[in-house]
């Protein structure tokens, strides 16, 4: 079982939370606590053996303690597959990678829908099995309606996470706010470097020696959400812009998959414009 | 203040330890707990604000709790410089690096002695300020006596850590046992690959594409102690054996410095033949 | 067009080869020369604009020059898809990855056959389109016959490269010799570290902090062929043996794909027990 | 001996250059050629055994060929120590590192002067042996005079390279132009990310997961010169701004040392706003 929480810092949080677990016969397997000195906020993640308890049981019992500290908290079964909606535009390498890792058991995700602003045969060139595909086109006048459809779909399917797997449409501020903390985007660039639409072209022109990718939560500003994971690759003068795209694709799918894994394992806690990542 | 502990696992350890801290007004800043499923042992590190308490005060109070769980534990002031003995033979790049990082405040070490099996002018080509230098030659017949001298020196100086900074003499089993858990060696190889005296030569002959270095605790078997930190570097066919030595030197000093830092910050806990590293 | 060659070193090789190209109006785009001081052998790779010439044309013209220097050489069209046979046992992550990269144009391979020692539904859990699948079971008594079938298949299909994509059968010495220099294996370990069948288990027991994978040419000794590419990933005490397998899988497919790419771009030249890799 | 050159591309450059070497009995040991398709410029580096020839001898002979192709070229003895001026402000970690690597023979540099805008005891806290130290203060009114002093010093000492080893004064456009292609700066940031004076502070605020450093040639725009080398390090939420500075320092000195090594081995060729790096 997993317990995560964050709240304004004060002495005694860990003592009271772990005493709560101890009194119910739960045994801690792996836990981390962190106080951010700049925000004076406390973060905690506990993986524990729940003994005979189920999540509902523990949630009800934890309610009062959570309230007394003003916590954001969750108790959830470990290794439970998270219901996710995966969104793509025309590049499906991240989608294919996520589905492959799901099939091998690396990622505990349950894709309840795949959504694209393009038709099925344009968006995806691979077998997606029996995962429902939804074509939700987006044009300037239809954007509000398209966003409403996504929200409805998320509602119906009980989606816990929206994965923008190279989805090239920018969410409105309302949409970003609606999915705050449960929508991950892969930015095909090592932020805060080359923003915008063609970072590999810019990287090539500038002659950089390293490129990277960034997975982050979506906020109103597409390129500025709290960063979850980043990685880089070395390049050389002999790499053409096309080579950078190839190398970049590999980083993108690796970085996105890692960010999704961290999220599904409840290792990502929001800390204002930043994140606390409990890697264990 | 830092509290570290490990003991056979059972429910309630974290609850009782953090309640102990809470009752004394201490506030947790950064903490980690880990239960190793293979050894069924529990490990914990807590950095906390000690309020008005000093380390002696807290140690005395913690005694009973530590005993009741059969813990190995320590309470120690944070950022306090650890008294270290640095040992070298003929290559001083790791020594120079450690001293530089100490000077800049990166490493909280207080070198109480530098020891070499070679004379001062052979062993070191750099300024060591007023750190006492001890030439302790080692030959087969004098080895027991030389090892006794080191133990005496460690005793006199109150050394908390012995750093083998490319010290090329192998400790006897008795010496290794004497300094168990407080003697770090840098092995100029990516273990468990090329052991022995000339790993870079072997790596070159074998045509490997990556070389590395390993910092580990010293045990009877020089190349087999619990690993603390490792790092690697990419090489190519164009690298001569001499190039590998150059690149290796850079990895060695980086890896050793990181291992010493982890040790000084009480982030390294022994777990049988392995280590638990709480990176924070 | 690509020209690669190697021969015993002597002055004038580059001069004569590049003069040959210049006289035919060919323009050099990217080239490398390397003399290995330990083997006294010379290696060269030239990517050039062939003007009006085709490969056959240039091959015929180069014949005499190649002979005069005793060269191993090849002239081949650039970006031409190499005919490959991909062999798998029960883990298909490397196969899936290779096929995906082929589909996106990252890898210029033309899979003429997929071969497994297990039936189709055991070996592969993904769509392989219209690539012919061959089930060639291997038992001790049938091994010679099974190996003969593979040689015949390679012959019929004109396969230029055999990719052992986690194929768990060991080639006989005859088979290894037959495919020398055109059969790449991915070893699920950072050689020369943990050899044998369960390197991740060994890595976990030993408490190493970095794991890796190695792509190499197959020789009689499965784990000792000339190394083409290696990569590593950082691990921690919290990684179970299962986590190492997951991280290892990701490294394996990355390392194998890169080795295949290097091979297809004629960037890999054999140098006795080692390789020269012209990365460009 | 080393020959490097670049010129507008046309067929026959390699053929004529290597024939020139062959006719003089020189034997190629390691060479690379590269044509940049975007600038249509050709780059070449040749390490060769010069037989009985000295550099002056070969330079005179090469003059005509160089002129006929309009080449920028140089012929220089290999492993000859380059005369360098090292400039520092208040952080001497890069300086200390360069001097250490020189002492161990890793870097073939001959420091003809150390220059700081601060007095000796403010700028440097380490032994610099008998290398002349020059305090050249810089204020807005005295800047032209200070820059003239540096140019004069470079002239007198025959400095081939100016190394800005965390020198915090910005060169005027004239000064940058004067030292174009022979002045390397270490920027304590992974460009093009956080420019400006406090990149680690910015990186911390933004919550990035990777930091880096960039070594580049100095141009009028301090942060925009052609990039020679970059490297990165992983960071976490637990790293304070001070931790980033510590980790950054380690990257900085590593990246600068590598850039200086590449320069001294004539592996860096300017290509407009970018560089060609022949790593060999």
PDB file of N, CA and C in Angstrom, chain C residues 108-169:
ATOM      1  N   UNK C 108      18.013   1.367 -41.143  1.00  0.00           N
ATOM      2  CA  UNK C 108      17.840   0.921 -42.527  1.00  0.00           C
ATOM      3  C   UNK C 108      18.043  -0.593 -42.591  1.00  0.00           C
ATOM      4  N   UNK C 109      17.058  -1.328 -42.054  1.00  0.00           N
ATOM      5  CA  UNK C 109      17.143  -2.781 -42.116  1.00  0.00           C
ATOM      6  C   UNK C 109      15.935  -3.340 -42.861  1.00  0.00           C
ATOM      7  N   UNK C 110      16.154  -4.456 -43.535  1.00  0.00           N
ATOM      8  CA  UNK C 110      15.099  -5.168 -44.256  1.00  0.00           C
ATOM      9  C   UNK C 110      15.057  -6.577 -43.663  1.00  0.00           C
ATOM     10  N   UNK C 111      14.163  -6.820 -42.704  1.00  0.00           N
ATOM     11  CA  UNK C 111      14.152  -8.130 -42.047  1.00  0.00           C
ATOM     12  C   UNK C 111      13.617  -9.195 -42.996  1.00  0.00           C
ATOM     13  N   UNK C 112      14.494 -10.072 -43.469  1.00  0.00           N
ATOM     14  CA  UNK C 112      14.090 -11.110 -44.424  1.00  0.00           C
ATOM     15  C   UNK C 112      13.578 -12.349 -43.695  1.00  0.00           C
ATOM     16  N   UNK C 113      13.830 -12.441 -42.399  1.00  0.00           N
ATOM     17  CA  UNK C 113      13.302 -13.558 -41.624  1.00  0.00           C
ATOM     18  C   UNK C 113      13.429 -13.266 -40.137  1.00  0.00           C
ATOM     19  N   UNK C 114      12.462 -13.803 -39.386  1.00  0.00           N
ATOM     20  CA  UNK C 114      12.594 -13.850 -37.927  1.00  0.00           C
ATOM     21  C   UNK C 114      12.655 -15.325 -37.559  1.00  0.00           C
ATOM     22  N   UNK C 115      13.640 -15.669 -36.760  1.00  0.00           N
ATOM     23  CA  UNK C 115      13.873 -17.069 -36.415  1.00  0.00           C
ATOM     24  C   UNK C 115      13.815 -17.215 -34.901  1.00  0.00           C
ATOM     25  N   UNK C 116      13.145 -18.266 -34.444  1.00  0.00           N
ATOM     26  CA  UNK C 116      13.174 -18.549 -33.008  1.00  0.00           C
ATOM     27  C   UNK C 116      13.312 -20.045 -32.777  1.00  0.00           C
ATOM     28  N   UNK C 117      13.884 -20.383 -31.664  1.00  0.00           N
ATOM     29  CA  UNK C 117      13.899 -21.790 -31.241  1.00  0.00           C
ATOM     30  C   UNK C 117      12.589 -22.161 -30.538  1.00  0.00           C
ATOM     31  N   UNK C 118      11.686 -21.184 -30.416  1.00  0.00           N
ATOM     32  CA  UNK C 118      10.366 -21.438 -29.845  1.00  0.00           C
ATOM     33  C   UNK C 118       9.301 -21.151 -30.899  1.00  0.00           C
ATOM     34  N   UNK C 119       8.090 -21.699 -30.723  1.00  0.00           N
ATOM     35  CA  UNK C 119       7.021 -21.418 -31.684  1.00  0.00           C
ATOM     36  C   UNK C 119       6.645 -19.931 -31.684  1.00  0.00           C
ATOM     37  N   UNK C 120       6.051 -19.505 -32.763  1.00  0.00           N
ATOM     38  CA  UNK C 120       5.641 -18.121 -32.975  1.00  0.00           C
ATOM     39  C   UNK C 120       4.966 -17.492 -31.764  1.00  0.00           C
ATOM     40  N   UNK C 121       3.981 -18.159 -31.201  1.00  0.00           N
ATOM     41  CA  UNK C 121       3.194 -17.540 -30.134  1.00  0.00           C
ATOM     42  C   UNK C 121       3.919 -17.527 -28.792  1.00  0.00           C
ATOM     43  N   UNK C 122       4.957 -18.308 -28.662  1.00  0.00           N
ATOM     44  CA  UNK C 122       5.781 -18.254 -27.452  1.00  0.00           C
ATOM     45  C   UNK C 122       6.846 -17.163 -27.601  1.00  0.00           C
ATOM     46  N   UNK C 123       7.386 -17.081 -28.781  1.00  0.00           N
ATOM     47  CA  UNK C 123       8.536 -16.202 -28.993  1.00  0.00           C
ATOM     48  C   UNK C 123       8.149 -14.733 -29.077  1.00  0.00           C
ATOM     49  N   UNK C 124       7.023 -14.445 -29.714  1.00  0.00           N
ATOM     50  CA  UNK C 124       6.702 -13.058 -30.050  1.00  0.00           C
ATOM     51  C   UNK C 124       5.268 -12.746 -29.686  1.00  0.00           C
ATOM     52  N   UNK C 125       5.073 -11.591 -29.062  1.00  0.00           N
ATOM     53  CA  UNK C 125       3.735 -11.223 -28.624  1.00  0.00           C
ATOM     54  C   UNK C 125       3.268  -9.975 -29.345  1.00  0.00           C
ATOM     55  N   UNK C 126       3.837  -9.720 -30.475  1.00  0.00           N
ATOM     56  CA  UNK C 126       3.542  -8.481 -31.172  1.00  0.00           C
ATOM     57  C   UNK C 126       3.352  -8.786 -32.661  1.00  0.00           C
ATOM     58  N   UNK C 127       2.825  -7.814 -33.338  1.00  0.00           N
ATOM     59  CA  UNK C 127       2.581  -7.923 -34.766  1.00  0.00           C
ATOM     60  C   UNK C 127       3.916  -7.830 -35.523  1.00  0.00           C
ATOM     61  N   UNK C 128       4.212  -8.826 -36.380  1.00  0.00           N
ATOM     62  CA  UNK C 128       5.454  -8.718 -37.166  1.00  0.00           C
ATOM     63  C   UNK C 128       5.155  -8.519 -38.652  1.00  0.00           C
ATOM     64  N   UNK C 129       3.899  -8.143 -38.928  1.00  0.00           N
ATOM     65  CA  UNK C 129       3.528  -7.855 -40.317  1.00  0.00           C
ATOM     66  C   UNK C 129       3.757  -9.076 -41.188  1.00  0.00           C
ATOM     67  N   UNK C 130       4.323  -8.873 -42.367  1.00  0.00           N
ATOM     68  CA  UNK C 130       4.491  -9.990 -43.296  1.00  0.00           C
ATOM     69  C   UNK C 130       5.918 -10.533 -43.319  1.00  0.00           C
ATOM     70  N   UNK C 131       6.659 -10.289 -42.271  1.00  0.00           N
ATOM     71  CA  UNK C 131       8.013 -10.850 -42.194  1.00  0.00           C
ATOM     72  C   UNK C 131       7.901 -12.353 -41.936  1.00  0.00           C
ATOM     73  N   UNK C 132       8.538 -13.176 -42.758  1.00  0.00           N
ATOM     74  CA  UNK C 132       8.438 -14.625 -42.551  1.00  0.00           C
ATOM     75  C   UNK C 132       9.020 -15.052 -41.215  1.00  0.00           C
ATOM     76  N   UNK C 133       8.269 -15.898 -40.495  1.00  0.00           N
ATOM     77  CA  UNK C 133       8.732 -16.427 -39.222  1.00  0.00           C
ATOM     78  C   UNK C 133       9.130 -17.890 -39.395  1.00  0.00           C
ATOM     79  N   UNK C 134      10.283 -18.257 -38.830  1.00  0.00           N
ATOM     80  CA  UNK C 134      10.743 -19.643 -38.923  1.00  0.00           C
ATOM     81  C   UNK C 134      10.978 -20.197 -37.528  1.00  0.00           C
ATOM     82  N   UNK C 135      10.298 -21.261 -37.225  1.00  0.00           N
ATOM     83  CA  UNK C 135      10.547 -21.937 -35.956  1.00  0.00           C
ATOM     84  C   UNK C 135      11.606 -23.021 -36.185  1.00  0.00           C
ATOM     85  N   UNK C 136      12.787 -22.787 -35.644  1.00  0.00           N
ATOM     86  CA  UNK C 136      13.862 -23.783 -35.773  1.00  0.00           C
ATOM     87  C   UNK C 136      14.224 -24.256 -34.372  1.00  0.00           C
ATOM     88  N   UNK C 137      13.568 -25.331 -33.900  1.00  0.00           N
ATOM     89  CA  UNK C 137      13.875 -25.810 -32.556  1.00  0.00           C
ATOM     90  C   UNK C 137      15.302 -26.331 -32.484  1.00  0.00           C
ATOM     91  N   UNK C 138      15.872 -26.237 -31.298  1.00  0.00           N
ATOM     92  CA  UNK C 138      17.250 -26.692 -31.106  1.00  0.00           C
ATOM     93  C   UNK C 138      17.307 -27.615 -29.899  1.00  0.00           C
ATOM     94  N   UNK C 139      17.721 -28.834 -30.121  1.00  0.00           N
ATOM     95  CA  UNK C 139      18.006 -29.746 -29.012  1.00  0.00           C
ATOM     96  C   UNK C 139      19.424 -30.251 -29.251  1.00  0.00           C
ATOM     97  N   UNK C 140      20.018 -30.861 -28.246  1.00  0.00           N
ATOM     98  CA  UNK C 140      21.410 -31.288 -28.420  1.00  0.00           C
ATOM     99  C   UNK C 140      21.582 -32.153 -29.675  1.00  0.00           C
ATOM    100  N   UNK C 141      20.755 -33.191 -29.860  1.00  0.00           N
ATOM    101  CA  UNK C 141      20.988 -34.001 -31.067  1.00  0.00           C
ATOM    102  C   UNK C 141      20.689 -33.262 -32.374  1.00  0.00           C
ATOM    103  N   UNK C 142      19.684 -32.336 -32.360  1.00  0.00           N
ATOM    104  CA  UNK C 142      19.308 -31.687 -33.625  1.00  0.00           C
ATOM    105  C   UNK C 142      20.082 -30.406 -33.900  1.00  0.00           C
ATOM    106  N   UNK C 143      20.986 -30.035 -33.011  1.00  0.00           N
ATOM    107  CA  UNK C 143      21.666 -28.752 -33.171  1.00  0.00           C
ATOM    108  C   UNK C 143      22.400 -28.617 -34.510  1.00  0.00           C
ATOM    109  N   UNK C 144      23.176 -29.618 -34.930  1.00  0.00           N
ATOM    110  CA  UNK C 144      23.854 -29.477 -36.228  1.00  0.00           C
ATOM    111  C   UNK C 144      22.865 -29.216 -37.362  1.00  0.00           C
ATOM    112  N   UNK C 145      21.753 -29.953 -37.336  1.00  0.00           N
ATOM    113  CA  UNK C 145      20.738 -29.789 -38.386  1.00  0.00           C
ATOM    114  C   UNK C 145      20.110 -28.386 -38.305  1.00  0.00           C
ATOM    115  N   UNK C 146      19.826 -27.933 -37.074  1.00  0.00           N
ATOM    116  CA  UNK C 146      19.214 -26.611 -36.885  1.00  0.00           C
ATOM    117  C   UNK C 146      20.165 -25.517 -37.389  1.00  0.00           C
ATOM    118  N   UNK C 147      21.430 -25.689 -37.104  1.00  0.00           N
ATOM    119  CA  UNK C 147      22.398 -24.681 -37.558  1.00  0.00           C
ATOM    120  C   UNK C 147      22.522 -24.688 -39.081  1.00  0.00           C
ATOM    121  N   UNK C 148      22.444 -25.876 -39.649  1.00  0.00           N
ATOM    122  CA  UNK C 148      22.494 -25.968 -41.115  1.00  0.00           C
ATOM    123  C   UNK C 148      21.286 -25.258 -41.727  1.00  0.00           C
ATOM    124  N   UNK C 149      20.111 -25.407 -41.066  1.00  0.00           N
ATOM    125  CA  UNK C 149      18.909 -24.726 -41.580  1.00  0.00           C
ATOM    126  C   UNK C 149      19.107 -23.216 -41.578  1.00  0.00           C
ATOM    127  N   UNK C 150      19.720 -22.708 -40.518  1.00  0.00           N
ATOM    128  CA  UNK C 150      19.944 -21.253 -40.458  1.00  0.00           C
ATOM    129  C   UNK C 150      20.906 -20.797 -41.554  1.00  0.00           C
ATOM    130  N   UNK C 151      21.959 -21.585 -41.748  1.00  0.00           N
ATOM    131  CA  UNK C 151      22.907 -21.211 -42.803  1.00  0.00           C
ATOM    132  C   UNK C 151      22.223 -21.207 -44.168  1.00  0.00           C
ATOM    133  N   UNK C 152      21.384 -22.230 -44.385  1.00  0.00           N
ATOM    134  CA  UNK C 152      20.661 -22.303 -45.662  1.00  0.00           C
ATOM    135  C   UNK C 152      19.728 -21.100 -45.813  1.00  0.00           C
ATOM    136  N   UNK C 153      19.047 -20.766 -44.710  1.00  0.00           N
ATOM    137  CA  UNK C 153      18.118 -19.627 -44.744  1.00  0.00           C
ATOM    138  C   UNK C 153      18.871 -18.326 -45.039  1.00  0.00           C
ATOM    139  N   UNK C 154      20.023 -18.157 -44.410  1.00  0.00           N
ATOM    140  CA  UNK C 154      20.828 -16.957 -44.641  1.00  0.00           C
ATOM    141  C   UNK C 154      21.255 -16.892 -46.107  1.00  0.00           C
ATOM    142  N   UNK C 155      21.586 -18.043 -46.644  1.00  0.00           N
ATOM    143  CA  UNK C 155      22.001 -18.146 -48.042  1.00  0.00           C
ATOM    144  C   UNK C 155      20.854 -17.732 -48.979  1.00  0.00           C
ATOM    145  N   UNK C 156      19.710 -18.398 -48.774  1.00  0.00           N
ATOM    146  CA  UNK C 156      18.537 -18.151 -49.630  1.00  0.00           C
ATOM    147  C   UNK C 156      18.087 -16.698 -49.611  1.00  0.00           C
ATOM    148  N   UNK C 157      18.081 -16.136 -48.409  1.00  0.00           N
ATOM    149  CA  UNK C 157      17.541 -14.788 -48.266  1.00  0.00           C
ATOM    150  C   UNK C 157      18.589 -13.713 -48.528  1.00  0.00           C
ATOM    151  N   UNK C 158      19.824 -14.118 -48.718  1.00  0.00           N
ATOM    152  CA  UNK C 158      20.886 -13.134 -48.933  1.00  0.00           C
ATOM    153  C   UNK C 158      21.114 -12.255 -47.713  1.00  0.00           C
ATOM    154  N   UNK C 159      20.928 -12.821 -46.518  1.00  0.00           N
ATOM    155  CA  UNK C 159      21.059 -12.032 -45.287  1.00  0.00           C
ATOM    156  C   UNK C 159      22.495 -11.513 -45.127  1.00  0.00           C
ATOM    157  N   UNK C 160      22.602 -10.241 -44.805  1.00  0.00           N
ATOM    158  CA  UNK C 160      23.918  -9.637 -44.614  1.00  0.00           C
ATOM    159  C   UNK C 160      24.311  -9.592 -43.141  1.00  0.00           C
ATOM    160  N   UNK C 161      23.318  -9.716 -42.282  1.00  0.00           N
ATOM    161  CA  UNK C 161      23.570  -9.620 -40.841  1.00  0.00           C
ATOM    162  C   UNK C 161      22.592 -10.515 -40.087  1.00  0.00           C
ATOM    163  N   UNK C 162      23.121 -11.244 -39.117  1.00  0.00           N
ATOM    164  CA  UNK C 162      22.287 -12.025 -38.205  1.00  0.00           C
ATOM    165  C   UNK C 162      22.269 -11.281 -36.880  1.00  0.00           C
ATOM    166  N   UNK C 163      21.091 -10.941 -36.399  1.00  0.00           N
ATOM    167  CA  UNK C 163      20.973 -10.209 -35.130  1.00  0.00           C
ATOM    168  C   UNK C 163      20.421 -11.136 -34.062  1.00  0.00           C
ATOM    169  N   UNK C 164      21.226 -11.431 -33.060  1.00  0.00           N
ATOM    170  CA  UNK C 164      20.750 -12.241 -31.941  1.00  0.00           C
ATOM    171  C   UNK C 164      20.109 -11.310 -30.912  1.00  0.00           C
ATOM    172  N   UNK C 165      18.788 -11.164 -31.047  1.00  0.00           N
ATOM    173  CA  UNK C 165      18.050 -10.188 -30.234  1.00  0.00           C
ATOM    174  C   UNK C 165      17.502 -10.880 -28.999  1.00  0.00           C
ATOM    175  N   UNK C 166      18.394 -11.231 -28.080  1.00  0.00           N
ATOM    176  CA  UNK C 166      18.102 -12.067 -26.912  1.00  0.00           C
ATOM    177  C   UNK C 166      17.740 -13.490 -27.366  1.00  0.00           C
ATOM    178  N   UNK C 167      18.601 -14.026 -28.233  1.00  0.00           N
ATOM    179  CA  UNK C 167      18.496 -15.432 -28.647  1.00  0.00           C
ATOM    180  C   UNK C 167      19.391 -16.228 -27.714  1.00  0.00           C
ATOM    181  N   UNK C 168      18.808 -17.188 -27.016  1.00  0.00           N
ATOM    182  CA  UNK C 168      19.500 -17.769 -25.874  1.00  0.00           C
ATOM    183  C   UNK C 168      20.260 -19.068 -26.188  1.00  0.00           C
ATOM    184  N   UNK C 169      20.337 -19.443 -27.455  1.00  0.00           N
ATOM    185  CA  UNK C 169      21.113 -20.619 -27.819  1.00  0.00           C
ATOM    186  C   UNK C 169      22.532 -20.211 -28.192  1.00  0.00           C
TER     187      UNK C 169
END
